[in-house]
Coordinates of C-alpha atoms and ligand atoms in Angstrom, one line a residue:
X1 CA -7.7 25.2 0.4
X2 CA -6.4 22.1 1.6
X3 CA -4.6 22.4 5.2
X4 CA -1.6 20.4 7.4
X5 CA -2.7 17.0 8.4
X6 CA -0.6 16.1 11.9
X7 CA 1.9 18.7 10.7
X8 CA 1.9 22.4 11.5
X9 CA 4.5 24.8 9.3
X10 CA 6.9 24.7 12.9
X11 CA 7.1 21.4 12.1
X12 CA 7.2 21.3 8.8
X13 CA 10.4 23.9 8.9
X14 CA 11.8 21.8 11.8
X15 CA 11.9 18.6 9.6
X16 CA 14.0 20.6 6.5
X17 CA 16.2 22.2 8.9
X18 CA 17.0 18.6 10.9
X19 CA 16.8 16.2 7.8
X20 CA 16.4 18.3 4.8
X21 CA 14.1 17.8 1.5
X22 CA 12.5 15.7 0.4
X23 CA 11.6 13.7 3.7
X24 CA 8.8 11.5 4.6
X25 CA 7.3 12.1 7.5
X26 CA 4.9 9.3 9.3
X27 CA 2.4 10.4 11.9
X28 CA 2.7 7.3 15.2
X29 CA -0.5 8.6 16.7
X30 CA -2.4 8.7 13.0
X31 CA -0.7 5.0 12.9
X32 CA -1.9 3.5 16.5
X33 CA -5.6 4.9 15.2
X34 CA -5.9 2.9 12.3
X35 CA -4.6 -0.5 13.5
X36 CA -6.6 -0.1 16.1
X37 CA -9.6 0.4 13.9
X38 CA -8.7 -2.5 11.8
X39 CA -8.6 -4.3 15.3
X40 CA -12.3 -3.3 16.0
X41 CA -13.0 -5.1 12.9
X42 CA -15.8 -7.4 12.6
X43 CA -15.7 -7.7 16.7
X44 CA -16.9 -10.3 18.2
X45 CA -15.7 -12.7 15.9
X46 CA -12.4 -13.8 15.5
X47 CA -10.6 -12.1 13.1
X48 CA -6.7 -12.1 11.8
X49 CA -5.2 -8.6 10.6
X50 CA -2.3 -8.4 8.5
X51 CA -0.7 -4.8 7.4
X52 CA -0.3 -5.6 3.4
X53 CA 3.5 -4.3 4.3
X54 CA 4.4 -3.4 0.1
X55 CA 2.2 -0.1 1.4
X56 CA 4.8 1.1 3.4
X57 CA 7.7 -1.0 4.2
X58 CA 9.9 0.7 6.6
X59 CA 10.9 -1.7 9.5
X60 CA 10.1 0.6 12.2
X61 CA 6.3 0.7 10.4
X62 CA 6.3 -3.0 10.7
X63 CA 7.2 -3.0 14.4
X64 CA 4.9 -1.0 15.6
X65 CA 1.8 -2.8 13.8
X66 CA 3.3 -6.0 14.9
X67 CA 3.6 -5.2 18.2
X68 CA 0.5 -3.9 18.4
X69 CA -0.9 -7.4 17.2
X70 CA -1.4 -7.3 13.3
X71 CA -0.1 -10.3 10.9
X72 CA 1.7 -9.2 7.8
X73 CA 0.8 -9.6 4.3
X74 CA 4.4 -10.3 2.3
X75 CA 3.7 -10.0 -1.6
X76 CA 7.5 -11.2 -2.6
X77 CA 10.2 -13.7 -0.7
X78 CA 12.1 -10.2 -0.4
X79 CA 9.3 -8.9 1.7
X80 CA 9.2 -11.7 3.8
X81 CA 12.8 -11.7 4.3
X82 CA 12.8 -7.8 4.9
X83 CA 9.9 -8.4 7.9
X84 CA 11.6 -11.5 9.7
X85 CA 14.8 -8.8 9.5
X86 CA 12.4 -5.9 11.4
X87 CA 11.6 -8.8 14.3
X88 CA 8.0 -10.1 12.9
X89 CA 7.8 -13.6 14.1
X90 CA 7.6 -15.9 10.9
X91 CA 4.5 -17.4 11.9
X92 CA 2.9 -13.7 12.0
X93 CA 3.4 -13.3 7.7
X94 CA 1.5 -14.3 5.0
X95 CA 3.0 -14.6 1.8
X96 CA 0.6 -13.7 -1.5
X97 CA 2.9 -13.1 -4.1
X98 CA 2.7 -13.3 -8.2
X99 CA 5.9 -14.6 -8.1
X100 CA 7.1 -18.0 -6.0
X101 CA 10.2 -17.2 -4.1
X102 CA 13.1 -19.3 -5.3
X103 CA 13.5 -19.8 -1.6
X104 CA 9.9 -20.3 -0.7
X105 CA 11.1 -24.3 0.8
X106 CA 13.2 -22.2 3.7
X107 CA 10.9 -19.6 4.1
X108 CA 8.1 -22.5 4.8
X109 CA 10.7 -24.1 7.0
X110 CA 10.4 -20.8 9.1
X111 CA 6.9 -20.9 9.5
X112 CA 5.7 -18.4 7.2
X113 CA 1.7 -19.2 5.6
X114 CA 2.0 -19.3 1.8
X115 CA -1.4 -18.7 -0.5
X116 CA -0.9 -20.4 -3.8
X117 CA -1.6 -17.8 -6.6
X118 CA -2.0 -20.1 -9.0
X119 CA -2.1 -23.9 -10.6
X120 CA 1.9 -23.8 -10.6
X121 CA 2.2 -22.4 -7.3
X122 CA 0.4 -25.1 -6.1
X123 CA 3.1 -27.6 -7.4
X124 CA 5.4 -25.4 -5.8
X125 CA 4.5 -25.4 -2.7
X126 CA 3.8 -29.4 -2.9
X127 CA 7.7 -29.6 -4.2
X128 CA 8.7 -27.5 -0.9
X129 CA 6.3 -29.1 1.9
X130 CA 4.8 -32.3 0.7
X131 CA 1.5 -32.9 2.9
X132 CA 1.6 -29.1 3.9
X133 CA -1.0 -26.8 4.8
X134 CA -1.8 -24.1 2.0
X135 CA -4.0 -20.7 1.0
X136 CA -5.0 -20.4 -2.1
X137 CA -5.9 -17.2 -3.5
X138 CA -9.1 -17.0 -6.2
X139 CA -10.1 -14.2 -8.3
X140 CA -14.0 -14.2 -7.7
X141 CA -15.2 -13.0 -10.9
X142 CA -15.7 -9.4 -10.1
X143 CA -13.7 -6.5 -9.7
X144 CA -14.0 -2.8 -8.3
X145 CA -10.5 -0.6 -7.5
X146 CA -10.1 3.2 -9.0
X147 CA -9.1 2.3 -12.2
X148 CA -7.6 -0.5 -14.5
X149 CA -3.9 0.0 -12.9
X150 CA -5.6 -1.0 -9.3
X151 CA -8.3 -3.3 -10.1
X152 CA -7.8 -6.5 -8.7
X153 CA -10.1 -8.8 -9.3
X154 CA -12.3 -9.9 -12.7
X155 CA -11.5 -11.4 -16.1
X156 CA -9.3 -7.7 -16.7
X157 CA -7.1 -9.4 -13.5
X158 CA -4.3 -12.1 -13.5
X159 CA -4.4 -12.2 -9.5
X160 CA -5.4 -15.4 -8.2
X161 CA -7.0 -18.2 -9.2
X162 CA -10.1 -18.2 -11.7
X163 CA -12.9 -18.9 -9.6
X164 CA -14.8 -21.2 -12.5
X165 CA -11.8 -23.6 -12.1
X166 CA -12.0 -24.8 -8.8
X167 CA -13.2 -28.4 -8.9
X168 CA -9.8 -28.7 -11.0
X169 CA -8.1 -26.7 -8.3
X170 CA -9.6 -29.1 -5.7
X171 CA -8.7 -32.6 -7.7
X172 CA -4.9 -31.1 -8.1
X173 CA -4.6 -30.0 -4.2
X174 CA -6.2 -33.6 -3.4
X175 CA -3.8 -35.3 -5.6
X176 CA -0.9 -33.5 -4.5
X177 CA -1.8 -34.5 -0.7
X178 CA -2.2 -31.3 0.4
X179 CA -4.7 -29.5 2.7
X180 CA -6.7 -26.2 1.9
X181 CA -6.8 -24.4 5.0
X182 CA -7.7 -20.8 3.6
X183 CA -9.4 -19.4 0.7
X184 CA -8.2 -16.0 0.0
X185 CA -9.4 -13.0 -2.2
X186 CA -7.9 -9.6 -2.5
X187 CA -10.1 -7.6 -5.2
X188 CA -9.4 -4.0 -3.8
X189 CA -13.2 -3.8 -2.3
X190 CA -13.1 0.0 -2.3
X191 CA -15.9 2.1 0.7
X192 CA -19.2 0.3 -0.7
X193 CA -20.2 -1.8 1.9
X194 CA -22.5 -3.6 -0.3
X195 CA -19.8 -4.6 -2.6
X196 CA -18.2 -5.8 0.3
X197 CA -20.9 -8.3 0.7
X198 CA -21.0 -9.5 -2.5
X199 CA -17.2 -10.1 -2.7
X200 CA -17.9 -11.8 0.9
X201 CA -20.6 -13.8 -0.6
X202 CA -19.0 -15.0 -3.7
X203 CA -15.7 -16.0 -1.8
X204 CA -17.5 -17.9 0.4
X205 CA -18.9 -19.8 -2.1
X206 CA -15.5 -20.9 -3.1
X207 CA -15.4 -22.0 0.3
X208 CA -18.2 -24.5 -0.1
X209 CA -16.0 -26.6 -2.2
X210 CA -13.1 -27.2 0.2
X211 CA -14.5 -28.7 2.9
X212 CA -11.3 -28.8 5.2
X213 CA -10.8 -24.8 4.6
X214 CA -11.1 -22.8 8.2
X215 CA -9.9 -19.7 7.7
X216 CA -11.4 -16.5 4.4
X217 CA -9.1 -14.0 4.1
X218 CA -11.2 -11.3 2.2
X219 CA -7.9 -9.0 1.6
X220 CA -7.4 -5.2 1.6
X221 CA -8.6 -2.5 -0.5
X222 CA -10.9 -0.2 2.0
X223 CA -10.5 3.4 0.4
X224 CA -9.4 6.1 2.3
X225 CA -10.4 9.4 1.3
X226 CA -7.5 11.6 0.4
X227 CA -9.0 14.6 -1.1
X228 CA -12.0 16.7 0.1
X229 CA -14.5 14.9 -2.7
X230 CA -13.8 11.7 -2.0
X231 CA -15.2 9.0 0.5
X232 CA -12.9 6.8 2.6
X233 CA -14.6 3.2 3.8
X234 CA -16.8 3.3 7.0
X235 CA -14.7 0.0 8.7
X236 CA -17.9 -0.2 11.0
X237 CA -20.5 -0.5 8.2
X238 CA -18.0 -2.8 6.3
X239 CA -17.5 -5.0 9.6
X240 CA -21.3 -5.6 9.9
X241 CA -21.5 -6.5 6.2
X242 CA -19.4 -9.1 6.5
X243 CA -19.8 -10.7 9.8
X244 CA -23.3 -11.0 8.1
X245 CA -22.2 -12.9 5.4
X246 CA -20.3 -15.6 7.4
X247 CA -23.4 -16.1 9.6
X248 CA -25.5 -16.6 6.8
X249 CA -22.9 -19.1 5.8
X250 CA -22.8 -20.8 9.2
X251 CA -26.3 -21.3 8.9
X252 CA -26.1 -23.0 5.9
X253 CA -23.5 -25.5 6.4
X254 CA -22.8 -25.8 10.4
X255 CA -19.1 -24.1 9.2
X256 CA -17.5 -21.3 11.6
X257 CA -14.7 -19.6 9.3
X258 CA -12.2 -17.8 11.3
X259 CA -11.9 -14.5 9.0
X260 CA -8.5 -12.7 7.9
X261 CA -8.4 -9.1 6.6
X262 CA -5.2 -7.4 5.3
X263 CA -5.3 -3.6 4.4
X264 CA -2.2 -1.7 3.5
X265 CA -3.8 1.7 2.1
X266 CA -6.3 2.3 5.5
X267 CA -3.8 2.2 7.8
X268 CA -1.3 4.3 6.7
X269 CA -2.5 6.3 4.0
X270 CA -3.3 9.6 5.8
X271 CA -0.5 8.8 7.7
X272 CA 2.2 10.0 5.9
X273 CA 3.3 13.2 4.4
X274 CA 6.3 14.3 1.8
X275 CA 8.1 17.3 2.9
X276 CA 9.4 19.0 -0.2
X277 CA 10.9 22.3 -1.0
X278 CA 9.7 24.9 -3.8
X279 CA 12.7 25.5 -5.5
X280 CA 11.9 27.3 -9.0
X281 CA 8.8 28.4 -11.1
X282 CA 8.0 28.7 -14.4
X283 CA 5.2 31.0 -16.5
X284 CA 3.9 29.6 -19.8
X285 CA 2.2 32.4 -21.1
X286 CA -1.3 32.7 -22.9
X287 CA -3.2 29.7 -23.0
X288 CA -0.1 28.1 -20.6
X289 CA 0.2 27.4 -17.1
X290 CA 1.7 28.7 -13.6
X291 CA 4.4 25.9 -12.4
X292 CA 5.7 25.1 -8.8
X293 CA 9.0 22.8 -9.2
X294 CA 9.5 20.5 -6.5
X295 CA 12.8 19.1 -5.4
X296 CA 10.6 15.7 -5.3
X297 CA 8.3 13.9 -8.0
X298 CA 8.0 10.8 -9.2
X299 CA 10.9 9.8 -7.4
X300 CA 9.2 10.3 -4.4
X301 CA 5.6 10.0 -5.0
X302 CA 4.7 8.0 -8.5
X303 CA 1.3 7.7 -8.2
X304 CA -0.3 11.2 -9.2
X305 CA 2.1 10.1 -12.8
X306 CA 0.9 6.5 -13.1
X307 CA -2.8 6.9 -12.6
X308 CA -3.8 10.6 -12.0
X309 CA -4.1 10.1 -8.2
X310 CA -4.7 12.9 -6.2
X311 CA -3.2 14.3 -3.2
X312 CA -3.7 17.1 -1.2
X313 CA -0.9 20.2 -1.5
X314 CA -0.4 22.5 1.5
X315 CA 2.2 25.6 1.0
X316 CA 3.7 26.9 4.0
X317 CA 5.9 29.9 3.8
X318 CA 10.1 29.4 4.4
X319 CA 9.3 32.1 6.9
X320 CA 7.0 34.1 8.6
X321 CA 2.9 33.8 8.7
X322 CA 0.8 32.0 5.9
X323 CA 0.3 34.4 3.2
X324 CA -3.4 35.5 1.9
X325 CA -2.7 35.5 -1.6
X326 CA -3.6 32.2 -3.7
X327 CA -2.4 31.0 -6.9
X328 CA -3.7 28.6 -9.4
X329 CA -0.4 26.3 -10.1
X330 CA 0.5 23.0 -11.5
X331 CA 2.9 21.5 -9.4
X332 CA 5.7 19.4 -11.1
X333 CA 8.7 17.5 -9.5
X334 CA 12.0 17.7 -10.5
X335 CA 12.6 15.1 -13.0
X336 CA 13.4 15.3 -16.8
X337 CA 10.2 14.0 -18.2
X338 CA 6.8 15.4 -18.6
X339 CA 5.1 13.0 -17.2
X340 CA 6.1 14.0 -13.8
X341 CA 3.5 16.1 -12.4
X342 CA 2.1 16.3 -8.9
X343 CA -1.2 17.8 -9.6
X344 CA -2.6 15.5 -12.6
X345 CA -6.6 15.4 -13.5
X346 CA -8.7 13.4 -11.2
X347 CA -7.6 9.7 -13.1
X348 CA -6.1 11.2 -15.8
X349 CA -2.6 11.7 -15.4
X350 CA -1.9 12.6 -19.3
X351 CA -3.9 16.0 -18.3
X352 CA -2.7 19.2 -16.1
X353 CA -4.9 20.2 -13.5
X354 CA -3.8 23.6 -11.7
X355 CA -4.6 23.6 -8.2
X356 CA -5.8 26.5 -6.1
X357 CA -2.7 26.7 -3.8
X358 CA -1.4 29.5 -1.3
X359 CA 0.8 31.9 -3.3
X360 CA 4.5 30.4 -3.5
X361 CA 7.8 31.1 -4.0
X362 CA 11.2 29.6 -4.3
X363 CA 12.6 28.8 -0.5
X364 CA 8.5 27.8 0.6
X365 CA 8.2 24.5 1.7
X366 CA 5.8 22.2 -0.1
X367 CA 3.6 19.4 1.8
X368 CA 2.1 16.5 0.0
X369 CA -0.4 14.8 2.3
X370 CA -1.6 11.7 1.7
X371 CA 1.2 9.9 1.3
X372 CA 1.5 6.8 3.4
X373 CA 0.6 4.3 1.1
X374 CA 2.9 3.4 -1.9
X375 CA 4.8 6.1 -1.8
X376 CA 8.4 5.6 -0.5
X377 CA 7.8 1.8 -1.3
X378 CA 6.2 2.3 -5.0
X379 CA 8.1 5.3 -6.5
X380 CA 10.5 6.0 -9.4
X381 CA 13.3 5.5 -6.8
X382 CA 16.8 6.7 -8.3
X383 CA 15.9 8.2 -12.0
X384 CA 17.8 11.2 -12.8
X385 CA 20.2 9.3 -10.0
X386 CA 18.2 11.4 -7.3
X387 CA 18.8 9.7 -4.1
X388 CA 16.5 8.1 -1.8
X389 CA 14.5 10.3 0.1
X390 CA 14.6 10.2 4.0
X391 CA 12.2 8.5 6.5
X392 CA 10.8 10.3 9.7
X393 CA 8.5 9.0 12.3
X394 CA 6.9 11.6 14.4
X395 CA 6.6 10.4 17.9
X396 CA 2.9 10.6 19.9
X397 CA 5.6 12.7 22.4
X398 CA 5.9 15.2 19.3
X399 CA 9.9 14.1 18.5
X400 CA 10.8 13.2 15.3
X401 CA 12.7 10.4 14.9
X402 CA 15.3 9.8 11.6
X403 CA 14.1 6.0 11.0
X404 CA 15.1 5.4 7.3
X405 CA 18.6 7.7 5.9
X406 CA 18.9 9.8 3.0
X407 CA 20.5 7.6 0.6
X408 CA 24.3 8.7 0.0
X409 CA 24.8 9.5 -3.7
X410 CA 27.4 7.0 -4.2
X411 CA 25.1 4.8 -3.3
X412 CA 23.0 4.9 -6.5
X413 CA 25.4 4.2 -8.6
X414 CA 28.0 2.3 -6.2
X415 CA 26.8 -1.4 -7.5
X416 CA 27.9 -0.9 -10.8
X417 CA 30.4 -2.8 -12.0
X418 CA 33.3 -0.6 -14.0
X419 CA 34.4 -2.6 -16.5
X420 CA 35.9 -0.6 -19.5
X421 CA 34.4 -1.8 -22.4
X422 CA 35.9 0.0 -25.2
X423 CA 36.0 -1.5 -28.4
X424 CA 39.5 -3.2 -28.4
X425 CA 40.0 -3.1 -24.7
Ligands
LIG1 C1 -1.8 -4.9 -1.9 C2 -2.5 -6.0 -1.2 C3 -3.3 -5.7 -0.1 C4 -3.6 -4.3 0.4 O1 -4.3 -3.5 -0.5 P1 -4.7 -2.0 -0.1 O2 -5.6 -1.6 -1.2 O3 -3.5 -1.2 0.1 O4 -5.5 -2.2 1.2 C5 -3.9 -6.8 0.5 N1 -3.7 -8.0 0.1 C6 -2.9 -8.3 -1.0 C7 -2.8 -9.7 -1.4 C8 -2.3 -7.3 -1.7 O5 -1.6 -7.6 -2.8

């Protein structure tokens, strides 16, 4: 059975009776460890790392990674705006995004790095900074990532630009007067360091057609192993692979590439946990199933609906000692719609798969580890008009600290505009 991560069941009680459910809480020691991992990086070359901030986007996450010397990765103008609003110095973010920001001239102003995403991009960006500096992101061919809904990278992808287009892409950046200073390529690598390589390998030979580019940002996208049967990326094995790659590359053509990483999912991932509260059950009789109903779901944590992730469960007790009676239960959340479950099939989220859980009741609490990374930023925020759930970071010192507020109800609806529109008013 699956156990607390950084929580214990004090602390698990502590947070409903301080901040009730549902409440995020964030681990600041589990945090420090994996930026400092991603820091280690590739050591002794030079290396750039950016938290991919769309994982988790809570200002006082932001903070801490930037004071702690990590870029950001910005995938909209909004999150750009949003991290220049936490205190990340503009010239810290990178902006990656499938949409150009209406504003993307001012935010350039700023200082903020922009990777052109595309051919239009490109004209974009020449509109907004003529003679600039620019990224530009490719889509290498090849793809990895859990399933369709992650995948990245390959013909199955729109991200970046097709890699088999490039001498075009090099004429139009030429014409346009610009410099390419950085090739980028976010495929969602996954833990194989061999695919690491390749991805390494094939962006770098993207690289051998801009001869001004310094800088390969080989994205994000090292797994992280949430459940028991699965196997998170080995950052060390990763780092040699690499650094391997751009020495070979050296070799061949006298070129030192300063290299840029961005990982959103490693470095806070297993730092973050939902705090929810077993409120009801339900028996479906023969052939049927045992139900735990959260006050949480898809509002909360989408991706168990969207694409039959997994994450691991832990029921602790209202009260009193962990009990030693199990149960096997499919845990649901608490919207109106069937599709929100909490315990799908491993990548299958149109199938039920009960988990072996301690026995529950209504009043236990219910921990959902696991849940760092697109959660609060990538849920079904607001359906059934539930509001926003609470943000708490749990200080090294063992204090919790409120760092993101329950949303008020009025708040859900409170930007509507009432206008009466009977018929004949
Ligand atoms: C989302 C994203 C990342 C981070 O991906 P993870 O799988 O969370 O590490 C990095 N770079 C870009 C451009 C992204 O869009």
């Amino acid at each position: 059975m699956e156990k607390l991560r950084f929580l214990t069941p004090e602390r698990v009680r502590e947070v409903r009776a301080r901040f009730g459910t549902p409440a995020y809480v964030y681990d600041e020691a589990s945090l420090l460890r994996q930026a400092r991992a991603v820091l280690a990086f590739a050591r002794p070359h030079p290396l750039t790392a950016r938290y991919a901030m769309k994982a988790a986007s809570n200002a006082a996450i932001l903070r801490l990674f930037s004071r702690l010397g990590l870029g950001i990765d910005a995938s909209s103008g909004f999150e750009c705006r949003r991290a220049l609003h936490a205190g990340v110095p503009a010239s810290a973010i990178s902006l990656s995004s499938q949409e150009c920001p209406e504003d993307l001239e001012e935010l350039l102003a700023l200082g903020i790095q922009f990777n052109a995403c595309s051919p239009a991009q490109i004209e974009s960006f020449a509109r907004a900074r003529s003679g600039g500096e620019l990224g530009l992101r490719f889509n290498p061919g090849l793809g990895t990532g859990g399933t369709n809904r992650t995948n990245v990278g390959g013909p199955a992808s729109s991200f970046g630009i097709w890699h088999e287009t490039r001498e075009t892409i090099r004429e139009q950046v030429a014409r346009l007067g610009l410099r390419a200073v950085r090739i980028h390529s976010h495929i969602g690598s996954g833990g194989d360091p061999t695919v690491w390589q390749r991805v390494a390998g094939m962006t770098l030979e993207i690289v051998k057609s801009f001869p001004e580019v310094h800088t390969v940002n080989l994205g994000g996208g090292f797994k992280i192993a949430r459940m028991a049967d699965e196997t998170g990326t080995d950052l060390g094995r990763v780092g040699d692979s690499v650094r391997e790659a751009l020495e070979a590359f050296t070799r061949e053509t006298g070129r030192a590439l300063h290299l840029e990483i961005e990982p959103g999912t490693f470095l806070v991932a297993g730092a973050g946990a939902l705090v929810a509260s077993v409120h009801d059950a339900a028996v479906t009789g023969a052939g049927g199933y045992r139900f735990l109903k959260l006050d949480a779901g898809m509002t909360e944590i989408l991706r168990p609906s969207l694409y039959g992730a997994r994450h691991p469960i832990v029921i602790v007790p209202g009260e009193g000692p962990d009990r030693e009676a199990t149960g096997d239960y499919v845990v649901v959340g608490h919207c109106c719609e069937s599709g929100d479950i909490l315990t799908p099939a491993p990548g299958d989220p149109e199938r039920l798969d009960p988990r072996r859980l301690m026995a529950a009741q209504a009043g236990d609490l219910c921990v959902i580890e696991g849940a760092g990374a697109y959660c609060s930023s990538m849920a079904a925020t607001n359906y059934n008009s539930f509001p926003r759930a609470p943000e708490i970071l749990l200080r090294s010192d063992g204090s919790l600290v409120l760092i993101r507020r329950r949303q008020a109800a009025e708040a859900v609806y409170g930007d509507e505009v009432p206008a009466d529109l009977l018929p004949g008013t």
